[in-house]
């Protein structure tokens, strides 16, 4: 279809009032009221409550536009297309009601040719309060429940669940026309679907690509129901396509891709770290045979690759390994949530920065969590370019759903819409039915009785798989996360499928608990921290800046979390002397917790094949599990991730008090002190490396050292023998270790045998100076977790929160200005 350019002018008002305000489309109620000065910043202090109260109103949007009659010439029909409305609305054009909508995840379109005028067309969208709707629905059907962190009744509306609150997000259920509105001209027929298939030979030296299509044709003045192009091959339409190489060379022109087209020696698409991401372009046209007129077209960028999940039985149970082009790779990444509660604040540039920060931290994967939104096209375009394989949940999470006929029809259209929009993307690794519902429904959580269990199975294990067979048969469908494959068969089984593990954090278990497990694929695990003091200052007044103040607790949505942070802090560090120091210590706790897990699972590569931590980002300024806060500031965890997700990684499985007993009043016993090193190679080539380690005293002086040259095979983890260090001083000695390749240090770390609070650190006398685009940090003695920051705490560096054994380290400034550079280390937590 051809888009008809129209200049739209929009205004909005609270339905019960008379005054209109300028509005932006795409946009939202909150965004427009903020721009008009009619509401306070909902992220500041406790303004969230006032913003929520506003959403008990209905709202009216009015848009006007003209239509150039020349552009409309030749149209058999003109469609008014709403790419996204949030969420409940009645729509009219020029006084004629077009319909009502009830799903923000769908595209809504209406034939309007007969209703259009050349001038002064008016669209009216009456938005209904989502807050009032869910309250009424909950009163009528109180058995349908979900997470207590969200507002009651939220499962009853097809709207991003997180907008009603989560244990990291506010209750800010915005509304509006959140995606574009446009007119499209239909001339004879249109493409309802075009699906590109890839058929590979055994050694990936040849691929056949083909296109199948569903079309709608004009019949008696209206668009027909869609049907396969083959079934209308004698009705006068054909499919033609061009294929363009990543270098811009046309390798197929006007080809009939309903018949397979062979590409010899294709340029393979790989996840980040395993190779490049070449992208081919397929320009598809629906052509009227008699006139050769193009009546519809689309363009899709594709990557030539084969993405699968291997679930082979093995000695431990059943593996769960994502596989690309025949290669099983270790998935490394984080869980992504919507980037804002005010949707119009999200844009391509902001998303590109966030995803580029993932690649900077050596991610190859990202999981789109099922309680949010289906990301925009540009999200997947960027993932295609960067090599981030996407685990895409359908938008169902932590809630029970009643499968009425109306609900079924609604969600099946939603899924079909999203699958057709996204299925061509190279980065789309798998579709997943939901977040945590197999586990919770199976346990009877939130009152899930047999009827709900029956509806669960129908949705995720019958309706959705059948739709996948029709709409995206080449891609993996996984029924839930976590799951062992469905049927309520121990969905969090450590020896099958994917796992969500929360005993470290929610269960208050120590970091060492990770070492008791060898999960096949860990798709959620996490640990909270506070955001930067500069982020805290954006939502607080000075009197609020205590973690147990009312405002700070309003920006901490997990009820027990501040206490948990302090509990783990008590086990690890001395008591911080200020809020700023407490924030620093909390970020180190978070980073160390996730490092402890990831390094353990990477050491056991083969048995475990993925670690995706919770969570990547925030949707507002808050204390949370994120490694990048709302304003894009990297927490310590993101720098740690850059190190523990590095393709070449050296790590250490130490024995000390943390793995034995941290009770200082325990009856005296002989503490085992040892190290066992491991080198992991997550690349496609063997690597020649040198491993070094040193036993040092608290000043960083070497007491003992060893080194060894080894070859680390591609896609492997190599263990060293355990080294006993019984003569090491428990509170005064530590071990440093490093990995060198071609004389360059590529990975390093240090371990203690006791909690940092009891280690006899001395003042390392840290200094920092700036030379061009580098910061040089020096220490006289051993310094752990050195943080470099400027006044606005907005630096992004090549490394940060690192250890020094004395001496100097040079760090590149990647973003920000080096004004008033300050440094601190664990020694400063006191």
mmCIF file with all atom_site columns, N, CA and C in Angstrom, residues 95-118:
data_model
loop_
_atom_site.group_PDB
_atom_site.id
_atom_site.type_symbol
_atom_site.label_atom_id
_atom_site.label_alt_id
_atom_site.label_comp_id
_atom_site.label_asym_id
_atom_site.label_entity_id
_atom_site.label_seq_id
_atom_site.pdbx_PDB_ins_code
_atom_site.Cartn_x
_atom_site.Cartn_y
_atom_site.Cartn_z
_atom_site.occupancy
_atom_site.B_iso_or_equiv
_atom_site.pdbx_formal_charge
_atom_site.auth_seq_id
_atom_site.auth_comp_id
_atom_site.auth_asym_id
_atom_site.auth_atom_id
_atom_site.pdbx_PDB_model_num
ATOM 1  N N  . UNK A 1 95  ? -17.490 12.602 12.156 1.00 0.00 ? 95  UNK A N  1
ATOM 2  C CA . UNK A 1 95  ? -18.766 12.333 12.792 1.00 0.00 ? 95  UNK A CA 1
ATOM 3  C C  . UNK A 1 95  ? -19.276 10.923 12.643 1.00 0.00 ? 95  UNK A C  1
ATOM 4  N N  . UNK A 1 96  ? -18.520 10.078 11.971 1.00 0.00 ? 96  UNK A N  1
ATOM 5  C CA . UNK A 1 96  ? -18.927 8.685  11.765 1.00 0.00 ? 96  UNK A CA 1
ATOM 6  C C  . UNK A 1 96  ? -18.087 7.777  12.655 1.00 0.00 ? 96  UNK A C  1
ATOM 7  N N  . UNK A 1 97  ? -18.744 6.994  13.505 1.00 0.00 ? 97  UNK A N  1
ATOM 8  C CA . UNK A 1 97  ? -17.996 6.092  14.374 1.00 0.00 ? 97  UNK A CA 1
ATOM 9  C C  . UNK A 1 97  ? -17.380 4.963  13.555 1.00 0.00 ? 97  UNK A C  1
ATOM 10 N N  . UNK A 1 98  ? -16.080 4.779  13.724 1.00 0.00 ? 98  UNK A N  1
ATOM 11 C CA . UNK A 1 98  ? -15.369 3.723  13.010 1.00 0.00 ? 98  UNK A CA 1
ATOM 12 C C  . UNK A 1 98  ? -15.294 2.436  13.822 1.00 0.00 ? 98  UNK A C  1
ATOM 13 N N  . UNK A 1 99  ? -15.178 2.557  15.138 1.00 0.00 ? 99  UNK A N  1
ATOM 14 C CA . UNK A 1 99  ? -15.082 1.364  15.957 1.00 0.00 ? 99  UNK A CA 1
ATOM 15 C C  . UNK A 1 99  ? -14.530 1.668  17.328 1.00 0.00 ? 99  UNK A C  1
ATOM 16 N N  . UNK A 1 100 ? -14.379 0.618  18.119 1.00 0.00 ? 100 UNK A N  1
ATOM 17 C CA . UNK A 1 100 ? -13.804 0.717  19.460 1.00 0.00 ? 100 UNK A CA 1
ATOM 18 C C  . UNK A 1 100 ? -12.599 -0.211 19.543 1.00 0.00 ? 100 UNK A C  1
ATOM 19 N N  . UNK A 1 101 ? -11.592 0.196  20.301 1.00 0.00 ? 101 UNK A N  1
ATOM 20 C CA . UNK A 1 101 ? -10.362 -0.587 20.409 1.00 0.00 ? 101 UNK A CA 1
ATOM 21 C C  . UNK A 1 101 ? -10.092 -0.913 21.870 1.00 0.00 ? 101 UNK A C  1
ATOM 22 N N  . UNK A 1 102 ? -9.342  -2.006 22.095 1.00 0.00 ? 102 UNK A N  1
ATOM 23 C CA . UNK A 1 102 ? -9.105  -2.449 23.468 1.00 0.00 ? 102 UNK A CA 1
ATOM 24 C C  . UNK A 1 102 ? -7.792  -3.205 23.634 1.00 0.00 ? 102 UNK A C  1
ATOM 25 N N  . UNK A 1 103 ? -6.783  -2.899 22.788 1.00 0.00 ? 103 UNK A N  1
ATOM 26 C CA . UNK A 1 103 ? -5.518  -3.621 22.878 1.00 0.00 ? 103 UNK A CA 1
ATOM 27 C C  . UNK A 1 103 ? -4.417  -2.724 22.342 1.00 0.00 ? 103 UNK A C  1
ATOM 28 N N  . UNK A 1 104 ? -3.487  -2.316 23.216 1.00 0.00 ? 104 UNK A N  1
ATOM 29 C CA . UNK A 1 104 ? -2.417  -1.424 22.772 1.00 0.00 ? 104 UNK A CA 1
ATOM 30 C C  . UNK A 1 104 ? -1.371  -2.151 21.939 1.00 0.00 ? 104 UNK A C  1
ATOM 31 N N  . UNK A 1 105 ? -1.401  -3.484 21.921 1.00 0.00 ? 105 UNK A N  1
ATOM 32 C CA . UNK A 1 105 ? -0.400  -4.264 21.193 1.00 0.00 ? 105 UNK A CA 1
ATOM 33 C C  . UNK A 1 105 ? -0.828  -4.580 19.759 1.00 0.00 ? 105 UNK A C  1
ATOM 34 N N  . UNK A 1 106 ? -1.957  -4.031 19.308 1.00 0.00 ? 106 UNK A N  1
ATOM 35 C CA . UNK A 1 106 ? -2.462  -4.323 17.979 1.00 0.00 ? 106 UNK A CA 1
ATOM 36 C C  . UNK A 1 106 ? -2.443  -3.086 17.084 1.00 0.00 ? 106 UNK A C  1
ATOM 37 N N  . UNK A 1 107 ? -2.453  -3.341 15.788 1.00 0.00 ? 107 UNK A N  1
ATOM 38 C CA . UNK A 1 107 ? -2.701  -2.302 14.794 1.00 0.00 ? 107 UNK A CA 1
ATOM 39 C C  . UNK A 1 107 ? -4.199  -2.310 14.492 1.00 0.00 ? 107 UNK A C  1
ATOM 40 N N  . UNK A 1 108 ? -4.783  -1.124 14.411 1.00 0.00 ? 108 UNK A N  1
ATOM 41 C CA . UNK A 1 108 ? -6.213  -1.001 14.122 1.00 0.00 ? 108 UNK A CA 1
ATOM 42 C C  . UNK A 1 108 ? -6.381  -0.211 12.836 1.00 0.00 ? 108 UNK A C  1
ATOM 43 N N  . UNK A 1 109 ? -7.209  -0.729 11.912 1.00 0.00 ? 109 UNK A N  1
ATOM 44 C CA . UNK A 1 109 ? -7.377  -0.043 10.636 1.00 0.00 ? 109 UNK A CA 1
ATOM 45 C C  . UNK A 1 109 ? -8.839  -0.063 10.197 1.00 0.00 ? 109 UNK A C  1
ATOM 46 N N  . UNK A 1 110 ? -9.214  0.998  9.450  1.00 0.00 ? 110 UNK A N  1
ATOM 47 C CA . UNK A 1 110 ? -10.612 1.167  9.053  1.00 0.00 ? 110 UNK A CA 1
ATOM 48 C C  . UNK A 1 110 ? -10.670 1.684  7.616  1.00 0.00 ? 110 UNK A C  1
ATOM 49 N N  . UNK A 1 111 ? -11.573 1.110  6.788  1.00 0.00 ? 111 UNK A N  1
ATOM 50 C CA . UNK A 1 111 ? -11.776 1.647  5.436  1.00 0.00 ? 111 UNK A CA 1
ATOM 51 C C  . UNK A 1 111 ? -12.542 2.965  5.522  1.00 0.00 ? 111 UNK A C  1
ATOM 52 N N  . UNK A 1 112 ? -11.985 4.032  4.918  1.00 0.00 ? 112 UNK A N  1
ATOM 53 C CA . UNK A 1 112 ? -12.583 5.361  5.108  1.00 0.00 ? 112 UNK A CA 1
ATOM 54 C C  . UNK A 1 112 ? -12.731 6.141  3.801  1.00 0.00 ? 112 UNK A C  1
ATOM 55 N N  . UNK A 1 113 ? -12.500 5.516  2.668  1.00 0.00 ? 113 UNK A N  1
ATOM 56 C CA . UNK A 1 113 ? -12.520 6.259  1.402  1.00 0.00 ? 113 UNK A CA 1
ATOM 57 C C  . UNK A 1 113 ? -13.812 7.059  1.242  1.00 0.00 ? 113 UNK A C  1
ATOM 58 N N  . UNK A 1 114 ? -14.926 6.439  1.557  1.00 0.00 ? 114 UNK A N  1
ATOM 59 C CA . UNK A 1 114 ? -16.217 7.104  1.351  1.00 0.00 ? 114 UNK A CA 1
ATOM 60 C C  . UNK A 1 114 ? -16.481 8.209  2.365  1.00 0.00 ? 114 UNK A C  1
ATOM 61 N N  . UNK A 1 115 ? -15.688 8.289  3.416  1.00 0.00 ? 115 UNK A N  1
ATOM 62 C CA . UNK A 1 115 ? -15.907 9.271  4.476  1.00 0.00 ? 115 UNK A CA 1
ATOM 63 C C  . UNK A 1 115 ? -14.996 10.484 4.372  1.00 0.00 ? 115 UNK A C  1
ATOM 64 N N  . UNK A 1 116 ? -13.991 10.415 3.505  1.00 0.00 ? 116 UNK A N  1
ATOM 65 C CA . UNK A 1 116 ? -12.980 11.469 3.453  1.00 0.00 ? 116 UNK A CA 1
ATOM 66 C C  . UNK A 1 116 ? -13.453 12.688 2.665  1.00 0.00 ? 116 UNK A C  1
ATOM 67 N N  . UNK A 1 117 ? -12.946 13.844 3.075  1.00 0.00 ? 117 UNK A N  1
ATOM 68 C CA . UNK A 1 117 ? -13.147 15.104 2.371  1.00 0.00 ? 117 UNK A CA 1
ATOM 69 C C  . UNK A 1 117 ? -11.784 15.643 1.950  1.00 0.00 ? 117 UNK A C  1
ATOM 70 N N  . UNK A 1 118 ? -11.788 16.566 1.015  1.00 0.00 ? 118 UNK A N  1
ATOM 71 C CA . UNK A 1 118 ? -10.525 17.179 0.621  1.00 0.00 ? 118 UNK A CA 1
ATOM 72 C C  . UNK A 1 118 ? -9.936  18.006 1.760  1.00 0.00 ? 118 UNK A C  1
#
